[in-house]
mmCIF file of C-alpha atoms in Angstrom:
data_model
loop_
_atom_site.group_PDB
_atom_site.id
_atom_site.type_symbol
_atom_site.label_atom_id
_atom_site.label_comp_id
_atom_site.label_asym_id
_atom_site.label_seq_id
_atom_site.Cartn_x
_atom_site.Cartn_y
_atom_site.Cartn_z
ATOM 1 C CA MET A 452 -30.063 -63.884 37.439
ATOM 2 C CA SER A 453 -29.212 -60.192 37.647
ATOM 3 C CA THR A 454 -29.863 -57.812 34.778
ATOM 4 C CA GLU A 455 -26.445 -56.303 35.471
ATOM 5 C CA LEU A 456 -24.822 -59.596 34.518
ATOM 6 C CA HIS A 457 -26.903 -60.595 31.498
ATOM 7 C CA PRO A 458 -28.268 -58.578 28.570
ATOM 8 C CA TRP A 459 -31.972 -57.695 28.648
ATOM 9 C CA TYR A 460 -32.654 -59.719 25.504
ATOM 10 C CA LEU A 461 -31.360 -62.849 27.203
ATOM 11 C CA HIS A 462 -33.860 -62.276 30.019
ATOM 12 C CA LYS A 463 -36.626 -61.651 27.500
ATOM 13 C CA SER A 464 -35.907 -64.838 25.549
ATOM 14 C CA ILE A 465 -35.912 -66.869 28.777
ATOM 15 C CA GLU A 466 -39.233 -65.309 29.796
ATOM 16 C CA LEU A 467 -40.735 -66.097 26.383
ATOM 17 C CA VAL A 468 -39.701 -69.747 26.578
ATOM 18 C CA GLU A 469 -40.878 -70.133 30.168
ATOM 19 C CA ALA A 470 -44.235 -68.554 29.298
ATOM 20 C CA ASP A 471 -44.826 -71.009 26.428
ATOM 21 C CA PRO A 472 -42.375 -73.934 26.630
ATOM 22 C CA THR A 473 -44.430 -76.273 24.448
ATOM 23 C CA ARG A 474 -44.245 -73.916 21.486
ATOM 24 C CA ALA A 475 -41.940 -75.112 18.720
ATOM 25 C CA TRP A 476 -39.513 -72.239 19.257
ATOM 26 C CA THR A 477 -36.780 -71.581 16.743
ATOM 27 C CA ILE A 478 -33.704 -69.537 17.503
ATOM 28 C CA GLY A 479 -34.763 -67.171 14.730
ATOM 29 C CA GLU A 480 -38.160 -66.563 16.364
ATOM 30 C CA LEU A 481 -36.600 -65.907 19.748
ATOM 31 C CA ALA A 482 -33.998 -63.574 18.270
ATOM 32 C CA THR A 483 -36.621 -61.657 16.272
ATOM 33 C CA SER A 484 -38.881 -61.386 19.326
ATOM 34 C CA CYS A 485 -35.946 -59.917 21.242
ATOM 35 C CA GLY A 486 -34.769 -57.641 18.432
ATOM 36 C CA VAL A 487 -31.294 -59.164 18.113
ATOM 37 C CA ALA A 488 -29.438 -61.319 15.614
ATOM 38 C CA ARG A 489 -29.600 -65.105 15.981
ATOM 39 C CA ARG A 490 -25.857 -65.321 16.474
ATOM 40 C CA THR A 491 -25.932 -62.682 19.218
ATOM 41 C CA LEU A 492 -28.588 -64.616 21.111
ATOM 42 C CA GLN A 493 -26.721 -67.910 20.669
ATOM 43 C CA LYS A 494 -23.462 -66.332 21.820
ATOM 44 C CA HIS A 495 -24.989 -64.920 24.994
ATOM 45 C CA PHE A 496 -26.785 -68.139 25.884
ATOM 46 C CA ARG A 497 -23.515 -70.031 25.554
ATOM 47 C CA ARG A 498 -21.381 -67.399 27.285
ATOM 48 C CA ASP A 499 -23.762 -66.409 30.088
ATOM 49 C CA LEU A 500 -25.741 -69.608 30.728
ATOM 50 C CA GLY A 501 -23.406 -72.307 29.458
ATOM 51 C CA CYS A 502 -25.998 -73.783 27.105
ATOM 52 C CA THR A 503 -27.611 -73.180 23.741
ATOM 53 C CA PRO A 504 -31.137 -71.786 23.374
ATOM 54 C CA VAL A 505 -32.320 -75.257 22.306
ATOM 55 C CA GLU A 506 -30.785 -76.829 25.413
ATOM 56 C CA HIS A 507 -32.485 -74.210 27.574
ATOM 57 C CA ILE A 508 -35.864 -74.914 25.955
ATOM 58 C CA ARG A 509 -35.337 -78.623 26.591
ATOM 59 C CA TRP A 510 -34.391 -77.928 30.226
ATOM 60 C CA VAL A 511 -37.566 -75.881 30.778
ATOM 61 C CA ARG A 512 -39.676 -78.649 29.239
ATOM 62 C CA LEU A 513 -37.961 -81.344 31.310
ATOM 63 C CA GLN A 514 -38.490 -79.325 34.467
ATOM 64 C CA ARG A 515 -42.187 -78.975 33.682
ATOM 65 C CA ALA A 516 -42.467 -82.698 32.881
ATOM 66 C CA ARG A 517 -40.859 -83.582 36.210
ATOM 67 C CA GLN A 518 -43.262 -81.316 38.085
ATOM 68 C CA GLU A 519 -46.201 -82.934 36.280
ATOM 69 C CA LEU A 520 -44.923 -86.455 36.960
ATOM 70 C CA LEU A 521 -44.481 -85.684 40.660
ATOM 71 C CA ARG A 522 -48.058 -84.485 41.026
ATOM 72 C CA ALA A 523 -49.725 -86.762 38.483
ATOM 73 C CA PRO A 524 -53.026 -88.472 39.281
ATOM 74 C CA PRO A 525 -53.023 -92.291 39.513
ATOM 75 C CA ASP A 526 -54.310 -92.731 35.950
ATOM 76 C CA ALA A 527 -51.682 -90.436 34.360
ATOM 77 C CA ARG A 528 -49.618 -91.744 31.480
ATOM 78 C CA ILE A 529 -46.046 -90.729 30.733
ATOM 79 C CA THR A 530 -46.769 -90.363 27.016
ATOM 80 C CA GLY A 531 -49.502 -87.827 27.762
ATOM 81 C CA ILE A 532 -47.342 -85.841 30.174
ATOM 82 C CA ALA A 533 -44.411 -85.845 27.738
ATOM 83 C CA ALA A 534 -46.623 -84.615 24.884
ATOM 84 C CA GLN A 535 -48.241 -81.999 27.121
ATOM 85 C CA CYS A 536 -44.746 -80.669 27.911
ATOM 86 C CA GLY A 537 -43.702 -80.422 24.256
ATOM 87 C CA PHE A 538 -41.924 -83.746 23.696
ATOM 88 C CA ASN A 539 -43.012 -85.590 20.563
ATOM 89 C CA HIS A 540 -40.515 -88.458 20.723
ATOM 90 C CA LEU A 541 -40.936 -90.561 23.858
ATOM 91 C CA GLY A 542 -37.552 -92.294 23.513
ATOM 92 C CA ARG A 543 -35.642 -89.024 23.370
ATOM 93 C CA PHE A 544 -37.714 -87.633 26.223
ATOM 94 C CA ALA A 545 -36.842 -90.640 28.396
ATOM 95 C CA THR A 546 -33.140 -90.397 27.492
ATOM 96 C CA TRP A 547 -32.946 -86.671 28.226
ATOM 97 C CA TYR A 548 -34.990 -87.079 31.416
ATOM 98 C CA ARG A 549 -32.742 -89.816 32.749
ATOM 99 C CA ALA A 550 -29.598 -87.835 31.894
ATOM 100 C CA ARG A 551 -30.998 -84.795 33.709
ATOM 101 C CA TYR A 552 -32.522 -86.408 36.797
ATOM 102 C CA GLY A 553 -30.718 -89.743 37.127
ATOM 103 C CA GLU A 554 -33.910 -91.780 36.909
ATOM 104 C CA THR A 555 -36.480 -92.695 34.294
ATOM 105 C CA PRO A 556 -39.797 -90.863 34.001
ATOM 106 C CA SER A 557 -41.549 -94.067 35.079
ATOM 107 C CA ALA A 558 -39.399 -94.226 38.240
ATOM 108 C CA THR A 559 -40.383 -90.644 39.085
ATOM 109 C CA LEU A 560 -44.044 -91.421 38.471
ATOM 110 C CA HIS A 561 -43.843 -94.572 40.589
ATOM 111 C CA LEU A 562 -42.105 -92.702 43.412
ATOM 112 C CA ALA A 563 -44.690 -89.919 43.289
ATOM 113 C CA ARG A 564 -47.470 -92.488 43.651
ATOM 114 C CA MET A 565 -45.723 -94.071 46.646
ATOM 115 C CA THR A 566 -44.844 -90.800 48.427
ATOM 116 C CA PRO A 567 -47.305 -88.581 50.327
ATOM 117 C CA ALA A 568 -47.964 -85.225 48.657
ATOM 118 C CA GLY A 569 -45.421 -82.574 49.567
ATOM 119 C CA PHE A 570 -42.632 -85.052 50.299
ATOM 120 C CA GLY A 571 -40.084 -86.759 48.124
ATOM 121 C CA PRO A 572 -37.816 -85.713 45.274
ATOM 122 C CA GLY A 573 -38.404 -82.274 43.876
ATOM 123 C CA ALA A 574 -41.041 -81.311 46.444
ATOM 124 C CA GLY A 575 -40.821 -77.562 46.633
ATOM 125 C CA ALA A 576 -37.524 -77.387 44.745
ATOM 126 C CA SER A 577 -37.311 -77.214 41.000
ATOM 127 C CA GLY A 578 -33.727 -75.990 40.642
ATOM 128 C CA SER A 579 -32.682 -72.644 39.366
ATOM 129 C CA GLY A 580 -32.009 -73.459 35.757
ATOM 130 C CA PRO A 581 -29.105 -74.387 33.552
ATOM 131 C CA VAL A 582 -26.779 -72.000 35.380
ATOM 132 C CA ALA A 583 -27.072 -74.063 38.569
ATOM 133 C CA GLU A 584 -26.216 -77.267 36.729
ATOM 134 C CA LYS A 585 -23.874 -76.019 34.042
ATOM 135 C CA GLY A 586 -22.930 -78.691 31.576
ATOM 136 C CA THR A 587 -25.941 -80.931 32.158
ATOM 137 C CA GLY A 588 -28.191 -79.453 29.458
#
């Protein structure tokens, strides 16, 4: 993402979320932290990234959950990983995860346990964000 294409406050809000994705961010907090109005931030997320701030936060959390599932130890539990990544409702987490990645969290965990480290889905590639998959947030 180039600063010439997107306003600085959009970059700052993305950095804030990525630095602390489990925080219960509100659009108001992000906007205040960036020194802009809520509506301005919402407008630029939608216009420049094709998603809302809430969808972006969810995407960052899902990405982190997938990374954790792929490198989870044998005794890891999906509920613990979901909670650690900021998801409080396991059913919604599973629904959003499946919509995003085309498989359930348990399928990812099972595959990670069956695949040697460094190989398999997502190894070394985490995507480049909502811009790369516009409309899937």
